[in-house]
GROMACS .gro file of C-alpha atoms in nm:
model
  265
    1MET     CA    1  -0.449   0.922  -1.474
    2LYS     CA    2  -0.298   1.085  -1.784
    3ARG     CA    3   0.076   1.050  -1.816
    4ARG     CA    4   0.144   1.423  -1.817
    5GLU     CA    5  -0.062   1.462  -1.501
    6PHE     CA    6   0.122   1.169  -1.342
    7MET     CA    7   0.467   1.313  -1.418
    8THR     CA    8   0.370   1.649  -1.269
    9THR     CA    9   0.245   1.478  -0.955
   10ALA     CA   10   0.557   1.262  -0.936
   11CYS     CA   11   0.789   1.563  -0.957
   12VAL     CA   12   0.607   1.742  -0.676
   13ALA     CA   13   0.590   1.426  -0.464
   14GLY     CA   14   0.961   1.371  -0.510
   15LEU     CA   15   1.044   1.709  -0.357
   16VAL     CA   16   0.868   1.623  -0.032
   17ALA     CA   17   0.940   1.249  -0.011
   18GLY     CA   18   1.192   1.301   0.265
   19SER     CA   19   0.940   1.438   0.512
   20LEU     CA   20   0.823   1.196   0.782
   21ALA     CA   21   0.503   1.395   0.822
   22SER     CA   22   0.409   1.370   0.455
   23ALA     CA   23   0.502   1.001   0.450
   24SER     CA   24   0.273   0.942   0.747
   25ALA     CA   25  -0.011   1.128   0.574
   26GLN     CA   26   0.044   0.921   0.259
   27GLN     CA   27   0.024   0.604   0.464
   28GLN     CA   28  -0.311   0.704   0.610
   29ALA     CA   29  -0.448   0.800   0.270
   30ASN     CA   30  -0.344   0.483   0.087
   31GLU     CA   31  -0.308   0.230   0.372
   32GLN     CA   32   0.056   0.190   0.280
   33THR     CA   33   0.292   0.032   0.526
   34PHE     CA   34   0.668   0.036   0.569
   35PHE     CA   35   0.937  -0.228   0.585
   36GLU     CA   36   1.307  -0.247   0.655
   37ILE     CA   37   1.568  -0.442   0.466
   38ARG     CA   38   1.867  -0.512   0.687
   39LYS     CA   39   2.187  -0.660   0.549
   40TRP     CA   40   2.476  -0.802   0.750
   41ARG     CA   41   2.814  -0.899   0.608
   42VAL     CA   42   2.917  -1.194   0.820
   43ASN     CA   43   3.233  -1.400   0.854
   44GLY     CA   44   3.155  -1.769   0.894
   45ASP     CA   45   2.854  -1.992   0.955
   46THR     CA   46   2.890  -1.972   1.335
   47ASN     CA   47   2.830  -1.596   1.332
   48VAL     CA   48   2.546  -1.632   1.083
   49LYS     CA   49   2.376  -1.871   1.325
   50LYS     CA   50   2.424  -1.625   1.614
   51ILE     CA   51   2.246  -1.349   1.424
   52VAL     CA   52   1.969  -1.578   1.299
   53ASP     CA   53   1.905  -1.723   1.648
   54PHE     CA   54   1.889  -1.380   1.807
   55ALA     CA   55   1.666  -1.240   1.531
   56HIS     CA   56   1.423  -1.529   1.571
   57ALA     CA   57   1.412  -1.478   1.948
   58ALA     CA   58   1.360  -1.101   1.927
   59LEU     CA   59   1.143  -1.059   1.618
   60GLY     CA   60   0.948  -1.382   1.647
   61ARG     CA   61   0.775  -1.293   1.971
   62GLN     CA   62   0.407  -1.222   1.916
   63GLU     CA   63   0.405  -0.918   2.146
   64ASN     CA   64   0.658  -0.742   1.924
   65GLY     CA   65   0.411  -0.749   1.637
   66VAL     CA   66   0.676  -0.819   1.371
   67SER     CA   67   0.511  -1.062   1.133
   68PRO     CA   68   0.577  -1.198   0.885
   69PHE     CA   69   0.950  -1.137   0.888
   70GLY     CA   70   1.210  -1.301   0.671
   71LEU     CA   71   1.571  -1.412   0.714
   72ALA     CA   72   1.768  -1.531   0.414
   73LEU     CA   73   2.125  -1.588   0.299
   74ALA     CA   74   2.258  -1.491  -0.042
   75ASP     CA   75   2.349  -1.808  -0.227
   76PRO     CA   76   2.714  -1.781  -0.347
   77LYS     CA   77   2.669  -2.035  -0.626
   78LEU     CA   78   2.353  -1.880  -0.769
   79ASN     CA   79   2.497  -1.528  -0.737
   80LYS     CA   80   2.835  -1.636  -0.881
   81THR     CA   81   3.030  -1.504  -0.580
   82ASP     CA   82   3.321  -1.646  -0.381
   83GLU     CA   83   3.196  -1.918  -0.147
   84ASN     CA   84   3.481  -1.838   0.096
   85ALA     CA   85   3.406  -1.464   0.114
   86LEU     CA   86   3.191  -1.289   0.373
   87ARG     CA   87   2.830  -1.411   0.379
   88ASP     CA   88   2.546  -1.167   0.309
   89LEU     CA   89   2.256  -1.224   0.549
   90TYR     CA   90   1.931  -1.032   0.496
   91ALA     CA   91   1.636  -0.958   0.723
   92PHE     CA   92   1.303  -0.833   0.589
   93ILE     CA   93   1.110  -0.663   0.867
   94PRO     CA   94   0.755  -0.526   0.824
   95CYS     CA   95   0.671  -0.199   1.001
   96PRO     CA   96   0.299  -0.118   1.010
   97SER     CA   97   0.374   0.250   1.082
   98LEU     CA   98   0.659   0.499   1.091
   99GLU     CA   99   0.644   0.482   1.470
  100ASP     CA  100   0.721   0.110   1.452
  101ALA     CA  101   1.003   0.174   1.206
  102ALA     CA  102   1.159   0.430   1.441
  103LYS     CA  103   1.168   0.201   1.745
  104PRO     CA  104   1.525   0.129   1.853
  105ASP     CA  105   1.640  -0.232   1.865
  106THR     CA  106   1.681  -0.197   2.242
  107LYS     CA  107   1.300  -0.204   2.266
  108LEU     CA  108   1.321  -0.572   2.174
  109LEU     CA  109   1.528  -0.655   2.483
  110GLN     CA  110   1.227  -0.683   2.710
  111THR     CA  111   1.231  -1.034   2.851
  112PRO     CA  112   1.483  -1.260   3.024
  113GLU     CA  113   1.463  -1.503   2.731
  114ILE     CA  114   1.563  -1.236   2.479
  115LEU     CA  115   1.834  -1.098   2.706
  116LYS     CA  116   1.975  -1.450   2.733
  117LYS     CA  117   1.982  -1.483   2.356
  118TYR     CA  118   2.146  -1.141   2.331
  119ALA     CA  119   2.420  -1.252   2.571
  120GLU     CA  120   2.477  -1.562   2.355
  121PHE     CA  121   2.486  -1.338   2.047
  122ARG     CA  122   2.761  -1.120   2.198
  123GLU     CA  123   2.962  -1.399   2.359
  124GLY     CA  124   3.326  -1.374   2.256
  125ALA     CA  125   3.266  -1.066   2.040
  126SER     CA  126   3.513  -0.776   2.037
  127SER     CA  127   3.645  -0.510   1.802
  128LYS     CA  128   3.893  -0.768   1.673
  129ASN     CA  129   3.634  -1.046   1.656
  130PRO     CA  130   3.298  -0.890   1.564
  131VAL     CA  131   2.984  -1.094   1.506
  132TYR     CA  132   2.941  -0.911   1.175
  133GLU     CA  133   3.169  -0.692   0.967
  134SER     CA  134   2.906  -0.435   0.867
  135MET     CA  135   2.532  -0.373   0.866
  136GLU     CA  136   2.314  -0.171   0.629
  137ARG     CA  137   1.956  -0.065   0.694
  138THR     CA  138   1.713   0.076   0.438
  139LEU     CA  139   1.356   0.184   0.508
  140TYR     CA  140   1.097   0.135   0.235
  141ARG     CA  141   0.741   0.252   0.186
  142SER     CA  142   0.521  -0.011   0.025
  143TYR     CA  143   0.345   0.034  -0.306
  144LYS     CA  144  -0.020   0.132  -0.280
  145THR     CA  145  -0.122  -0.178  -0.474
  146TRP     CA  146   0.094  -0.411  -0.263
  147PRO     CA  147   0.092  -0.277   0.094
  148ARG     CA  148   0.193  -0.592   0.285
  149PHE     CA  149   0.421  -0.892   0.260
  150ALA     CA  150   0.285  -1.204   0.093
  151VAL     CA  151   0.403  -1.530   0.250
  152PRO     CA  152   0.522  -1.803   0.011
  153PRO     CA  153   0.446  -2.170   0.076
  154HIS     CA  154   0.730  -2.317   0.282
  155SER     CA  155   0.866  -2.573   0.039
  156ASP     CA  156   1.217  -2.698   0.110
  157GLY     CA  157   1.360  -2.579  -0.221
  158ARG     CA  158   1.198  -2.236  -0.237
  159ILE     CA  159   1.405  -1.948  -0.370
  160LEU     CA  160   1.375  -1.577  -0.294
  161GLN     CA  161   1.495  -1.316  -0.538
  162LEU     CA  162   1.560  -0.960  -0.420
  163ARG     CA  163   1.592  -0.699  -0.693
  164ILE     CA  164   1.688  -0.335  -0.635
  165TYR     CA  165   1.647  -0.080  -0.915
  166ARG     CA  166   1.847   0.240  -0.885
  167SER     CA  167   1.742   0.558  -1.069
  168PHE     CA  168   1.925   0.884  -1.125
  169ASP     CA  169   1.639   1.100  -0.993
  170LEU     CA  170   1.299   1.067  -0.827
  171ASN     CA  171   1.106   1.154  -1.141
  172ARG     CA  172   1.244   0.849  -1.323
  173LEU     CA  173   1.206   0.630  -1.014
  174HIS     CA  174   0.838   0.717  -0.987
  175ALA     CA  175   0.792   0.645  -1.358
  176LYS     CA  176   0.937   0.296  -1.295
  177ILE     CA  177   0.701   0.247  -1.001
  178HIS     CA  178   0.419   0.350  -1.235
  179MET     CA  179   0.529   0.068  -1.470
  180PHE     CA  180   0.485  -0.185  -1.190
  181GLU     CA  181   0.150  -0.057  -1.071
  182GLU     CA  182  -0.057   0.123  -1.336
  183GLY     CA  183   0.159  -0.012  -1.620
  184GLY     CA  184   0.081  -0.375  -1.537
  185ALA     CA  185   0.427  -0.521  -1.470
  186ILE     CA  186   0.315  -0.689  -1.146
  187ASP     CA  187   0.020  -0.850  -1.323
  188LEU     CA  188   0.253  -0.971  -1.598
  189PHE     CA  189   0.488  -1.116  -1.334
  190HIS     CA  190   0.207  -1.323  -1.190
  191GLU     CA  191   0.091  -1.438  -1.533
  192CYS     CA  192   0.443  -1.569  -1.599
  193GLY     CA  193   0.486  -1.744  -1.262
  194ILE     CA  194   0.694  -1.474  -1.089
  195ASN     CA  195   0.536  -1.466  -0.742
  196SER     CA  196   0.539  -1.144  -0.540
  197VAL     CA  197   0.645  -1.100  -0.177
  198PHE     CA  198   0.679  -0.720  -0.149
  199TYR     CA  199   0.738  -0.395  -0.342
  200GLY     CA  200   0.860  -0.064  -0.202
  201GLU     CA  201   1.026   0.273  -0.254
  202ALA     CA  202   1.332   0.352  -0.043
  203LEU     CA  203   1.290   0.649   0.192
  204TYR     CA  204   1.619   0.624   0.382
  205GLY     CA  205   1.928   0.413   0.345
  206THR     CA  206   2.177   0.323   0.073
  207PHE     CA  207   2.175   0.358  -0.308
  208LEU     CA  208   1.905   0.627  -0.314
  209PRO     CA  209   1.683   0.674  -0.501
  210ASN     CA  210   1.578   0.315  -0.551
  211LEU     CA  211   1.291   0.073  -0.544
  212ALA     CA  212   1.310  -0.286  -0.427
  213TYR     CA  213   1.094  -0.587  -0.471
  214MET     CA  214   1.117  -0.952  -0.379
  215VAL     CA  215   0.967  -1.251  -0.557
  216TRP     CA  216   0.970  -1.623  -0.485
  217PHE     CA  217   0.988  -1.952  -0.672
  218GLU     CA  218   0.949  -2.315  -0.577
  219SER     CA  219   1.290  -2.401  -0.726
  220VAL     CA  220   1.581  -2.264  -0.926
  221GLU     CA  221   1.437  -2.433  -1.235
  222GLN     CA  222   1.103  -2.257  -1.188
  223MET     CA  223   1.285  -1.925  -1.144
  224ASP     CA  224   1.468  -1.968  -1.475
  225ASP     CA  225   1.154  -2.081  -1.658
  226ALA     CA  226   0.941  -1.796  -1.521
  227TRP     CA  227   1.190  -1.525  -1.621
  228ALA     CA  228   1.228  -1.679  -1.968
  229LYS     CA  229   0.850  -1.673  -2.007
  230PHE     CA  230   0.841  -1.310  -1.894
  231LEU     CA  231   1.118  -1.195  -2.130
  232ASN     CA  232   0.950  -1.372  -2.422
  233HIS     CA  233   0.600  -1.248  -2.344
  234PRO     CA  234   0.469  -1.016  -2.620
  235ASP     CA  235   0.357  -0.756  -2.365
  236TRP     CA  236   0.707  -0.708  -2.218
  237PRO     CA  237   0.872  -0.539  -2.522
  238LYS     CA  238   0.576  -0.303  -2.550
  239MET     CA  239   0.619  -0.205  -2.188
  240ARG     CA  240   0.999  -0.194  -2.196
  241ASP     CA  241   1.015   0.020  -2.513
  242ASP     CA  242   0.742   0.264  -2.415
  243PRO     CA  243   0.906   0.612  -2.425
  244TYR     CA  244   0.727   0.700  -2.105
  245TYR     CA  245   0.944   0.448  -1.919
  246ALA     CA  246   1.272   0.544  -2.089
  247ASP     CA  247   1.586   0.593  -1.878
  248THR     CA  248   1.422   0.485  -1.552
  249VAL     CA  249   1.690   0.243  -1.428
  250THR     CA  250   2.064   0.307  -1.399
  251GLU     CA  251   2.154  -0.018  -1.219
  252VAL     CA  252   1.985  -0.344  -1.123
  253ILE     CA  253   2.111  -0.523  -0.813
  254ASN     CA  254   1.996  -0.885  -0.822
  255ILE     CA  255   2.040  -1.120  -0.524
  256VAL     CA  256   1.918  -1.480  -0.512
  257LEU     CA  257   1.851  -1.593  -0.156
  258ARG     CA  258   1.776  -1.910   0.033
  259PRO     CA  259   1.553  -1.864   0.339
  260CYS     CA  260   1.707  -1.951   0.674
  261GLU     CA  261   1.548  -2.223   0.879
  262GLY     CA  262   1.245  -2.084   1.060
  263SER     CA  263   1.205  -1.780   0.832
  264GLN     CA  264   0.841  -1.680   0.804
  265ILE     CA  265   0.895  -1.579   0.440
   0.00000   0.00000   0.00000
């Protein structure tokens, strides 16, 4: 596709991106799926464990069709944040369709086992002693070239890296998505040892408009080496300095995560 044609298409698509009907039609045309990123701000390891245990019980049941899902904690040391502050716990939840994405959480409370876990989750909770301080939910539509989660090997030291790119309008966001797909950034990632889990464009939630992607590494050392290789690759400056991709990102939110025990990702 020529760049001028792409930008025209991106502008028109941006005007209708908020429509569930058009999103559903896009899914059918490109076999795209949806996923949710859920973030809790949690006080203390005991409450983190409550959320993780309940999430495993509710999402991990085969009949709920949520697979593979991920649970991971932001690492204070690697993110250079206060180790005594609230913990950021993330869930990554695939949604094959918009209908799945729209299901309320109460639909998960279908068995005595899950209801028991829910009671344990809420035990001792009150307005003065909540299980979590806040929760954010953002719904993403996958990239056409990367419609589903990839599952990393479950090595003990594996690292997940969530990166969120904010743009000032949809035109520039779609140009950045073009860089990843048609522009070859994903292929360059893989060449440099940056391993993909998912890529998506936010439809609803916080920090709109934005895209998010997650990659994985076997260790912190591999993460550092892979990014150094990427930044020093001769193809990266050509891509970065291409005028077509100018002014596409206003902020990068970078979170290094360690998967919780039992996480499928």
